[in-house]
């Protein structure tokens, strides 16, 4: 039996009944659900109408009717219901209509499914689902999107003002914006997001303009943080996740960026005040708020730097004032206090960098630059390089002014080394440090070998091996010297025919490691000459190719003074000892006689005579009896001298070695600049002046900051000495001469 | 004899006056440069000098006239006699130019070789020719390139044997002599500055660069670059001028300055 042909009108009339039933269901009218039989009949009708032979194949008509069904429903039912409602109610209606629409699409897609399988795929037409959604988009969405957006934004602003809103409603509405894009975000972004962001900007612009006037900086930041948190919360509840970054940036821009300067500079609560009052929590919040904003931290770092600089400068000022009030015998106590305060300041603000500012490089840099400013000031005539080395000396020497545990010493030394990083003149520090290290080592005034080695290790790590090589050499020399002395004593025991006459301890030093010392040709007393000869004989048994040079100025002698009342052991430097021995053969000697017999310079003779006749212990009587040594003075052994102690120490008056150190460093710098220039020119052969100066500064910057003028002077000197010449055609260019 | 227009005759006379050249040579130079004076000077100074034949016997006689009695050299006394013969003051700058021609190694001395070869290069073998040549040598100071050569020659010539630098007093004297030819407005300030602030010998580099400074940096110093490669001493000089109000806002403020 052949299947009965269904004509279009008859078939469509049947479909129409099904569609009407569906609509009634959607509208909530009393209607029984579709039974499976009804469903099958509807599906089969479409199937039959699509599979009949032309001209009874109604696929195209049915495809058109499918779309018409939606259009008709939208125009007769959906739009009127939306048009009569406003604001939140309109949103609710929209959500409901969208849900209904999706149900309708789903059911009709099933009824018309056969079209998708053959007709649509063969013709490359839009699928049934897409057609359905497009109908809603083009008819409903396009009409209501503006009002919907406004309503949504109004509700968002309402929520911002603290009112309760229906978040799920907004979620559903915004889902429409997303879904209507059918996989693309264009609709959501163009029709909603961009406008919402604009509204957000306006909202916060208005709010911030008010807050910035009435709130303190911390209160403002609390509000800012709260705003950001709530906007992020909003995203997680109903905005699309892709909006978060843009939304946050808007808030940041309006609340944090635009008012950054005004906020940070608030008179009594801004960044400066927070630092002044140690408001750690508020500063941390400031960091959290600004660190994700491009260049957002720059002003904070700048204030941080200014603040530290000001605090450091205040410390320097205090120390300067205290120093000028200090008596000359104060021995730089105030300067030592300054170093301690620098260390504390550094600890404090390094903690800020690490904790409040999360180790951000900007704040490390700000801290560094601030310390570089005030750590390079001079206080009481002392450069910071000298102050630091003196501070170390006090910690490391016996009986120093610091009383610290081993752990505290090591910790403090570590911090001092870190502070050294900020000092431009590291070479000056090295020279002062070496000078004091030498004194500690040579006069047995070092408290602890381990600490000496410890600081050298830290200095080496920070400044490089070249920086510490001489110092390490010094420490090694001392160890070798002890060993050498043991060998000398052994030598004396093994060679009984050799008799030095008096006890002798010698410390052998390597030239180049140690600071340069004057090596005068002192006329030694005969008693001393003999024991030097003995040592020399010993030394030559241990090495054939070294030369001994004696530095008497570093020596110490134990001399028994025979006075009328009792003998007293005098512990004196070698120069005064030699002078005293002259009085074994004469009761009175003139200044010039002493000068001639000792073969020393005036400066040294004045110092030693001062220590013997004008200081605490007057071993010699001076004529005239005053405090100043002059070349017309006469000196006489003081037989009547006595003291309650049996042993007394007579030091030389302290020499001002600052000038010497500075001169030495200046000289070394000249060599260093020359070497750098020659090194650069040797590799480049031809180089412009600017470039040469630049590279020179770069090469030397780790140790000291060369003055441009100093470099120019060295260049000229090298030209004069024929290492360089000016290019014949361009006097701004130099050539290396082999 | 050529018939010359008045303009050409004036130029010819001017050229002869400045260079001391003969009329024949002057005419040749002016024609080669199409009667432009500046071009004629260039032509004249760039021409290799025609090696005029010189009588070596006469040169020997000249040398022997001035040489020292004990040393085979012409020394200060001999130079004094020479200056007298050619009617030139020993302090005259033309003696520096002469020394430059002779490649004299040091001031107040001419070795035999220097003297004879120098005079040969100048085409001189008699006192008459020597006197005729004086204006020519004086005119060489007008030429920029030759002035520079003479200026830089002066450093080695004036300094003590064995020294690398030029004594300050000598340097100041030389600068005053040389810049009288060049009209550098700051020369007196420069000399005062050196005596007040420097008081040490002058290096060759400073010496040669000062001429560049005088030529290239405007007298108001507005185009001076302290970061440039100028010698340190010139940097100091510029500072000195600014500190003492001699240069203010790029203008020379010195009523005693003569133009």
CSV table of C-alpha atoms in Angstrom, one decimal, chain A residues 268-423:
chain,number,residue,atom,x,y,z
A,268,UNK,CA,49.2,64.1,58.8
A,269,UNK,CA,48.4,60.7,57.5
A,270,UNK,CA,50.1,60.2,54.2
A,271,UNK,CA,53.0,58.0,53.3
A,272,UNK,CA,55.5,60.1,55.1
A,273,UNK,CA,53.5,60.3,58.3
A,274,UNK,CA,52.9,56.5,58.2
A,275,UNK,CA,56.7,55.9,57.9
A,276,UNK,CA,57.3,58.5,60.7
A,277,UNK,CA,54.8,56.8,63.0
A,278,UNK,CA,55.8,53.2,62.0
A,279,UNK,CA,52.3,52.3,60.8
A,280,UNK,CA,53.4,49.0,59.4
A,281,UNK,CA,49.9,47.6,58.7
A,282,UNK,CA,48.9,50.7,56.7
A,283,UNK,CA,52.1,50.6,54.8
A,284,UNK,CA,51.6,47.0,54.0
A,285,UNK,CA,48.1,47.9,52.7
A,286,UNK,CA,49.6,50.6,50.6
A,287,UNK,CA,51.9,48.1,49.0
A,288,UNK,CA,49.1,45.6,48.4
A,289,UNK,CA,47.0,48.3,46.8
A,290,UNK,CA,49.7,49.8,44.5
A,291,UNK,CA,52.0,47.0,43.6
A,292,UNK,CA,49.9,45.7,40.8
A,293,UNK,CA,49.5,49.1,39.2
A,294,UNK,CA,52.1,49.9,36.6
A,295,UNK,CA,54.4,52.4,38.2
A,296,UNK,CA,52.0,52.5,41.1
A,297,UNK,CA,54.8,51.9,43.6
A,298,UNK,CA,57.1,54.6,42.3
A,299,UNK,CA,55.8,57.4,44.4
A,300,UNK,CA,55.7,55.2,47.5
A,301,UNK,CA,59.3,54.1,46.9
A,302,UNK,CA,60.2,57.8,46.4
A,303,UNK,CA,58.7,58.8,49.7
A,304,UNK,CA,60.3,55.8,51.4
A,305,UNK,CA,63.6,56.9,50.0
A,306,UNK,CA,63.1,60.5,51.1
A,307,UNK,CA,62.0,59.5,54.5
A,308,UNK,CA,65.1,57.3,55.1
A,309,UNK,CA,67.3,59.9,53.7
A,310,UNK,CA,65.8,62.5,56.1
A,311,UNK,CA,66.2,60.2,59.1
A,312,UNK,CA,69.8,59.4,58.1
A,313,UNK,CA,70.6,63.0,57.6
A,314,UNK,CA,69.1,63.8,61.0
A,315,UNK,CA,71.4,61.2,62.6
A,316,UNK,CA,74.3,62.7,60.8
A,317,UNK,CA,73.3,66.1,62.0
A,318,UNK,CA,73.0,65.0,65.6
A,319,UNK,CA,76.3,63.3,65.5
A,320,UNK,CA,77.9,66.4,64.0
A,321,UNK,CA,76.6,68.6,66.7
A,322,UNK,CA,77.5,66.1,69.5
A,323,UNK,CA,80.9,65.8,67.9
A,324,UNK,CA,81.6,69.5,67.9
A,325,UNK,CA,80.6,69.6,71.6
A,326,UNK,CA,82.8,66.7,72.3
A,327,UNK,CA,86.2,67.3,73.9
A,328,UNK,CA,89.1,66.4,71.8
A,329,UNK,CA,89.8,63.4,74.1
A,330,UNK,CA,86.4,61.9,73.3
A,331,UNK,CA,88.1,59.7,70.7
A,332,UNK,CA,85.2,59.8,68.3
A,333,UNK,CA,82.6,58.2,70.6
A,334,UNK,CA,79.7,60.1,69.0
A,335,UNK,CA,80.8,58.8,65.6
A,336,UNK,CA,80.7,55.3,66.9
A,337,UNK,CA,77.2,55.9,68.2
A,338,UNK,CA,76.3,57.1,64.7
A,339,UNK,CA,77.4,53.8,63.1
A,340,UNK,CA,75.4,51.9,65.6
A,341,UNK,CA,72.4,54.0,64.8
A,342,UNK,CA,73.0,53.5,61.1
A,343,UNK,CA,72.9,49.8,61.6
A,344,UNK,CA,69.6,50.1,63.6
A,345,UNK,CA,68.1,52.3,60.9
A,346,UNK,CA,69.1,49.8,58.3
A,347,UNK,CA,67.6,46.9,60.2
A,348,UNK,CA,64.4,48.8,60.7
A,349,UNK,CA,63.9,49.8,57.1
A,350,UNK,CA,65.2,46.5,55.7
A,351,UNK,CA,62.4,44.9,57.8
A,352,UNK,CA,60.0,47.3,56.1
A,353,UNK,CA,61.3,46.3,52.7
A,354,UNK,CA,61.0,42.6,53.5
A,355,UNK,CA,57.7,42.7,55.3
A,356,UNK,CA,55.6,45.7,54.3
A,357,UNK,CA,57.0,45.9,50.8
A,358,UNK,CA,57.4,42.2,50.1
A,359,UNK,CA,61.1,42.4,49.0
A,360,UNK,CA,60.1,44.5,46.0
A,361,UNK,CA,63.2,45.6,44.0
A,362,UNK,CA,61.9,49.2,44.0
A,363,UNK,CA,62.2,49.4,47.7
A,364,UNK,CA,65.5,47.7,47.9
A,365,UNK,CA,66.7,50.3,45.4
A,366,UNK,CA,65.1,53.2,47.4
A,367,UNK,CA,66.8,52.0,50.6
A,368,UNK,CA,70.1,51.6,48.8
A,369,UNK,CA,70.0,55.1,47.3
A,370,UNK,CA,68.9,56.7,50.5
A,371,UNK,CA,71.7,55.1,52.5
A,372,UNK,CA,74.2,56.0,49.7
A,373,UNK,CA,73.3,59.6,50.3
A,374,UNK,CA,73.9,59.9,54.0
A,375,UNK,CA,76.4,57.1,54.5
A,376,UNK,CA,78.8,59.1,52.4
A,377,UNK,CA,78.8,62.2,54.6
A,378,UNK,CA,81.7,63.3,56.7
A,379,UNK,CA,81.1,63.6,60.5
A,380,UNK,CA,83.6,65.3,62.8
A,381,UNK,CA,86.2,65.3,60.1
A,382,UNK,CA,85.9,61.5,59.6
A,383,UNK,CA,84.6,59.9,56.5
A,384,UNK,CA,82.1,57.1,56.8
A,385,UNK,CA,84.8,54.7,55.6
A,386,UNK,CA,86.9,55.7,58.6
A,387,UNK,CA,84.0,55.5,61.0
A,388,UNK,CA,83.0,52.0,59.9
A,389,UNK,CA,86.6,50.8,60.2
A,390,UNK,CA,86.9,52.3,63.6
A,391,UNK,CA,83.6,50.7,64.6
A,392,UNK,CA,84.9,47.3,63.5
A,393,UNK,CA,88.1,47.9,65.4
A,394,UNK,CA,86.1,48.6,68.6
A,395,UNK,CA,84.3,45.3,68.2
A,396,UNK,CA,87.3,43.3,67.3
A,397,UNK,CA,90.0,44.5,69.7
A,398,UNK,CA,90.5,43.6,73.3
A,399,UNK,CA,88.9,45.9,75.8
A,400,UNK,CA,86.9,47.6,73.1
A,401,UNK,CA,83.9,49.8,74.0
A,402,UNK,CA,81.5,47.1,72.8
A,403,UNK,CA,80.6,44.2,75.1
A,404,UNK,CA,78.9,41.7,72.9
A,405,UNK,CA,78.3,38.0,72.8
A,406,UNK,CA,80.0,36.0,70.0
A,407,UNK,CA,76.7,35.7,68.1
A,408,UNK,CA,76.0,39.4,68.5
A,409,UNK,CA,79.5,40.2,67.3
A,410,UNK,CA,79.1,38.1,64.2
A,411,UNK,CA,75.7,39.5,63.5
A,412,UNK,CA,76.9,43.1,63.9
A,413,UNK,CA,79.9,42.5,61.6
A,414,UNK,CA,77.6,41.1,59.0
A,415,UNK,CA,75.5,44.2,59.1
A,416,UNK,CA,78.5,46.5,59.0
A,417,UNK,CA,79.7,44.7,55.8
A,418,UNK,CA,76.2,45.2,54.3
A,419,UNK,CA,76.5,48.9,55.2
A,420,UNK,CA,79.8,49.1,53.4
A,421,UNK,CA,78.0,48.3,50.2
A,422,UNK,CA,76.5,51.8,50.3
A,423,UNK,CA,79.8,53.6,50.8
